[in-house]
Short mmCIF file of C-alpha atoms and ligand atoms in Angstrom, two decimals:
data_model
loop_
_atom_site.label_atom_id
_atom_site.label_comp_id
_atom_site.label_asym_id
_atom_site.label_seq_id
_atom_site.Cartn_x
_atom_site.Cartn_y
_atom_site.Cartn_z
CA MET Y 8 12.45 -13.03 20.08
CA THR Y 9 10.39 -12.39 16.99
CA LYS Y 10 11.92 -10.11 14.44
CA THR Y 11 10.37 -6.81 13.46
CA ALA Y 12 10.67 -4.77 10.28
CA LEU Y 13 10.07 -1.06 9.85
CA ILE Y 14 8.27 -0.23 6.59
CA LEU Y 15 8.78 3.38 5.49
CA VAL Y 16 6.13 4.22 2.93
CA ASP Y 17 6.92 6.63 0.09
CA LEU Y 18 9.05 9.25 1.89
CA GLN Y 19 9.64 10.92 -1.48
CA ASN Y 20 9.96 14.55 -2.51
CA ASP Y 21 6.73 14.64 -4.51
CA PHE Y 22 4.73 13.86 -1.35
CA MET Y 23 6.52 16.54 0.67
CA PRO Y 24 5.45 20.20 0.92
CA GLY Y 25 6.27 21.80 -2.44
CA GLY Y 26 6.04 18.46 -4.25
CA ALA Y 27 3.72 17.47 -7.08
CA LEU Y 28 1.34 15.59 -4.78
CA ALA Y 29 2.15 17.44 -1.59
CA VAL Y 30 0.93 16.07 1.72
CA ALA Y 31 0.54 18.76 4.37
CA ASP Y 32 3.33 18.51 6.97
CA GLY Y 33 4.60 15.41 5.16
CA ASP Y 34 8.22 16.25 5.91
CA ALA Y 35 7.55 15.93 9.66
CA THR Y 36 7.65 12.15 9.11
CA VAL Y 37 11.32 12.12 8.11
CA ARG Y 38 12.58 12.91 11.61
CA VAL Y 39 10.42 10.11 13.04
CA ALA Y 40 11.79 7.65 10.47
CA ASN Y 41 15.40 8.59 11.16
CA ALA Y 42 14.93 8.28 14.92
CA LEU Y 43 13.32 4.83 14.71
CA MET Y 44 15.44 3.08 12.05
CA PRO Y 45 18.26 1.91 14.35
CA ASP Y 46 15.76 -0.05 16.48
CA TYR Y 47 14.83 -2.55 13.75
CA ASP Y 48 16.09 -5.87 12.43
CA LEU Y 49 15.13 -4.83 8.90
CA VAL Y 50 14.25 -1.43 7.43
CA ILE Y 51 12.33 -1.50 4.15
CA ALA Y 52 11.44 1.66 2.23
CA THR Y 53 8.82 1.67 -0.50
CA GLN Y 54 9.19 4.01 -3.44
CA ASP Y 55 6.35 5.05 -5.74
CA TRP Y 56 7.97 4.61 -9.15
CA HIS Y 57 5.79 5.50 -12.14
CA PRO Y 58 6.55 5.70 -15.84
CA ALA Y 59 5.61 9.11 -17.34
CA ASP Y 60 2.69 7.52 -19.20
CA HIS Y 61 1.15 6.02 -16.05
CA MET Y 62 -2.62 5.86 -16.26
CA SER Y 63 -3.11 7.14 -12.69
CA PHE Y 64 -2.00 10.58 -13.96
CA ALA Y 65 -4.82 12.94 -14.87
CA ALA Y 66 -2.53 14.34 -17.58
CA ASN Y 67 -2.89 11.03 -19.42
CA HIS Y 68 -6.72 11.36 -19.48
CA PRO Y 69 -7.50 14.39 -21.68
CA ALA Y 70 -11.12 14.56 -20.48
CA ASN Y 71 -10.39 14.39 -16.73
CA GLY Y 72 -8.69 16.37 -14.00
CA PRO Y 73 -6.88 15.46 -10.77
CA GLY Y 74 -9.14 14.10 -8.03
CA GLU Y 75 -11.64 12.63 -10.50
CA LEU Y 76 -12.51 8.95 -10.40
CA VAL Y 77 -12.20 6.76 -13.53
CA GLN Y 78 -12.20 3.05 -14.30
CA LEU Y 79 -8.80 1.57 -15.04
CA ASP Y 80 -8.58 -2.07 -16.12
CA GLY Y 81 -11.78 -2.78 -14.16
CA LEU Y 82 -10.71 -0.92 -10.99
CA ASP Y 83 -11.76 2.43 -9.52
CA GLN Y 84 -8.88 4.86 -9.95
CA VAL Y 85 -8.47 8.34 -8.47
CA LEU Y 86 -6.57 10.52 -10.92
CA TRP Y 87 -3.46 12.21 -9.54
CA PRO Y 88 -1.14 14.96 -10.68
CA VAL Y 89 1.97 13.63 -12.40
CA HIS Y 90 4.18 12.44 -9.52
CA CYS Y 91 7.10 10.15 -8.68
CA VAL Y 92 8.16 9.66 -12.27
CA GLN Y 93 11.04 7.16 -12.41
CA GLY Y 94 14.43 8.82 -12.12
CA THR Y 95 13.15 12.34 -11.37
CA ALA Y 96 13.96 14.43 -8.29
CA GLY Y 97 10.32 14.11 -7.22
CA ALA Y 98 10.70 10.34 -7.00
CA SER Y 99 13.82 10.58 -4.84
CA PHE Y 100 13.71 10.12 -1.11
CA HIS Y 101 13.64 13.29 0.99
CA SER Y 102 17.20 14.58 1.26
CA ALA Y 103 17.11 14.46 5.08
CA LEU Y 104 16.09 10.78 5.16
CA ASN Y 105 18.89 8.56 6.46
CA VAL Y 106 19.06 6.32 3.39
CA ALA Y 107 22.12 4.53 4.82
CA GLY Y 108 19.77 3.09 7.44
CA ILE Y 109 17.49 1.50 4.81
CA HIS Y 110 18.25 -2.15 4.04
CA GLU Y 111 15.88 -2.74 1.14
CA VAL Y 112 13.91 -0.57 -1.28
CA ILE Y 113 10.71 -1.87 -2.85
CA ARG Y 114 9.59 0.02 -5.96
CA LYS Y 115 5.94 -0.07 -7.00
CA GLY Y 116 3.58 1.46 -9.57
CA SER Y 117 5.78 0.73 -12.57
CA ASP Y 118 3.03 -0.91 -14.64
CA ARG Y 119 1.25 1.93 -16.46
CA ARG Y 120 -2.11 0.13 -16.46
CA VAL Y 121 -2.52 -0.36 -12.71
CA ASP Y 122 -1.77 1.73 -9.63
CA SER Y 123 -0.02 0.26 -6.62
CA TYR Y 124 -0.81 1.89 -3.29
CA SER Y 125 0.35 -1.10 -1.27
CA GLY Y 126 3.99 -1.99 -0.97
CA PHE Y 127 2.98 -5.65 -1.32
CA PHE Y 128 0.69 -5.86 -4.37
CA ASP Y 129 -0.74 -3.71 -7.16
CA ASN Y 130 -4.30 -2.47 -6.61
CA GLY Y 131 -5.72 -5.45 -8.53
CA LYS Y 132 -3.67 -7.85 -6.37
CA ARG Y 133 -2.40 -9.40 -9.59
CA LYS Y 134 1.31 -9.02 -9.03
CA SER Y 135 3.43 -9.16 -5.88
CA THR Y 136 6.35 -6.81 -5.30
CA GLY Y 137 8.22 -9.47 -3.35
CA LEU Y 138 7.97 -7.58 -0.05
CA SER Y 139 6.37 -10.51 1.81
CA ASP Y 140 8.95 -13.04 0.69
CA LEU Y 141 11.72 -10.59 1.48
CA ALA Y 142 10.44 -10.02 5.02
CA ARG Y 143 9.84 -13.74 5.62
CA SER Y 144 13.31 -14.62 4.35
CA HIS Y 145 14.64 -12.41 7.16
CA GLY Y 146 12.44 -14.13 9.76
CA ILE Y 147 10.20 -11.09 10.19
CA GLU Y 148 6.87 -11.72 11.96
CA THR Y 149 5.93 -8.17 12.95
CA VAL Y 150 5.93 -5.05 10.81
CA HIS Y 151 5.66 -1.44 11.92
CA VAL Y 152 4.34 0.87 9.23
CA MET Y 153 4.63 4.64 8.81
CA GLY Y 154 4.94 7.22 6.06
CA LEU Y 155 2.92 8.86 3.31
CA ALA Y 156 0.15 8.96 2.71
CA THR Y 157 -2.04 7.67 5.56
CA ASP Y 158 -5.18 7.45 3.41
CA TYR Y 159 -3.58 5.68 0.42
CA CYS Y 160 -0.24 3.93 0.44
CA VAL Y 161 0.14 3.55 4.21
CA LYS Y 162 -3.39 2.16 4.56
CA PHE Y 163 -3.12 -0.38 1.76
CA THR Y 164 0.38 -1.44 2.84
CA ALA Y 165 -0.77 -2.03 6.43
CA LEU Y 166 -3.90 -3.94 5.35
CA ASP Y 167 -1.95 -6.15 2.95
CA ALA Y 168 0.62 -6.82 5.67
CA LEU Y 169 -2.21 -8.12 7.86
CA HIS Y 170 -3.53 -10.31 5.05
CA GLU Y 171 -0.01 -11.64 4.54
CA GLY Y 172 -0.03 -12.83 8.14
CA PHE Y 173 2.21 -10.28 9.82
CA ASP Y 174 1.45 -8.61 13.14
CA VAL Y 175 1.01 -5.00 12.11
CA ARG Y 176 1.45 -1.81 14.06
CA LEU Y 177 0.84 1.68 12.75
CA ILE Y 178 3.16 4.47 13.87
CA VAL Y 179 0.58 7.25 13.68
CA ALA Y 180 3.09 9.97 14.60
CA GLY Y 181 5.04 9.06 11.46
CA CYS Y 182 2.08 9.35 9.07
CA ARG Y 183 0.36 12.22 7.29
CA GLY Y 184 -2.62 12.09 4.92
CA VAL Y 185 -3.67 13.55 1.57
CA ASN Y 186 -7.22 14.28 2.84
CA LEU Y 187 -8.82 14.74 -0.58
CA ALA Y 188 -12.00 14.83 1.52
CA PRO Y 189 -11.69 16.23 5.04
CA GLY Y 190 -11.26 13.40 7.56
CA ASP Y 191 -9.93 10.82 5.07
CA ALA Y 192 -6.73 10.25 7.05
CA GLN Y 193 -8.60 9.70 10.32
CA ARG Y 194 -11.04 7.35 8.59
CA ALA Y 195 -8.08 5.42 7.17
CA VAL Y 196 -6.62 5.02 10.68
CA ASP Y 197 -10.01 3.84 11.94
CA ASP Y 198 -10.25 1.33 9.05
CA MET Y 199 -6.80 -0.04 9.84
CA LEU Y 200 -7.57 -0.41 13.56
CA GLU Y 201 -10.90 -2.04 12.74
CA ALA Y 202 -9.11 -4.57 10.50
CA GLY Y 203 -6.70 -5.56 13.28
CA VAL Y 204 -3.78 -3.17 12.96
CA LYS Y 205 -2.61 -1.92 16.35
CA GLU Y 206 -1.49 1.61 17.05
CA LEU Y 207 2.09 2.12 18.16
CA HIS Y 208 2.91 5.18 20.21
CA VAL Y 209 6.47 6.38 19.93
CA ASN Y 210 8.34 9.09 21.79
CA GLU Y 211 8.83 11.79 19.22
C1 VGL X 7 0.26 7.72 -3.10
C2 VGL X 7 -1.41 8.56 -4.42
C3 VGL X 7 -0.75 8.17 -5.56
C4 VGL X 7 0.79 7.49 -1.71
C5 VGL X 7 0.94 7.31 -4.22
O1 VGL X 7 2.02 7.33 -1.56
O2 VGL X 7 -0.02 7.47 -0.77
N1 VGL X 7 -0.92 8.34 -3.20
N2 VGL X 7 0.42 7.55 -5.44
ZN1 ZN X 8 1.56 7.13 -7.19
#
């Protein structure tokens, strides 16, 4: 039997309704995560973990506002509200998430000069978080991905997982999107399926 990991992407307060970068209905994903966790050989949670001076924050670009696009270290960067600052309540996992069921936490986005949507690499693919090696060291060949947000961190985590050689399935019922532009989340799902991610239907 091949081993399978569940990757829970950024189930943090700032992405939940009322949070700094709120995703509509984002908290509906927590119940899905809790229900699925016991079924896996390895449960990995990613945690967006920014310093307060992170350059993805619009507040650190006096001339720009949230949602605007800038160049950061040679990469396109959407500017976000200040979110998931290291050690703050907004960066903590949702209080209803069963954290006892999580085996490993991978923190990302700590380098102020580059964002990190994927749980595997920063957006410039310059530095690994160690997620691949961690999963491989546990004999994982398949990963199931869910969480927030469909159109950013879930998408880039799932695509990097494919590139890293894992079989990848997307638990759509456990994802919600930012939808800066209407339809972004659906387009992200289409992009993932097009790239070779398979959809996994779960009983909610
Ligand atoms: C995310 C924008 C900025 C995400 C993180 O978790 O999808 N999106 N930081
Ligand atoms: Zn972030």
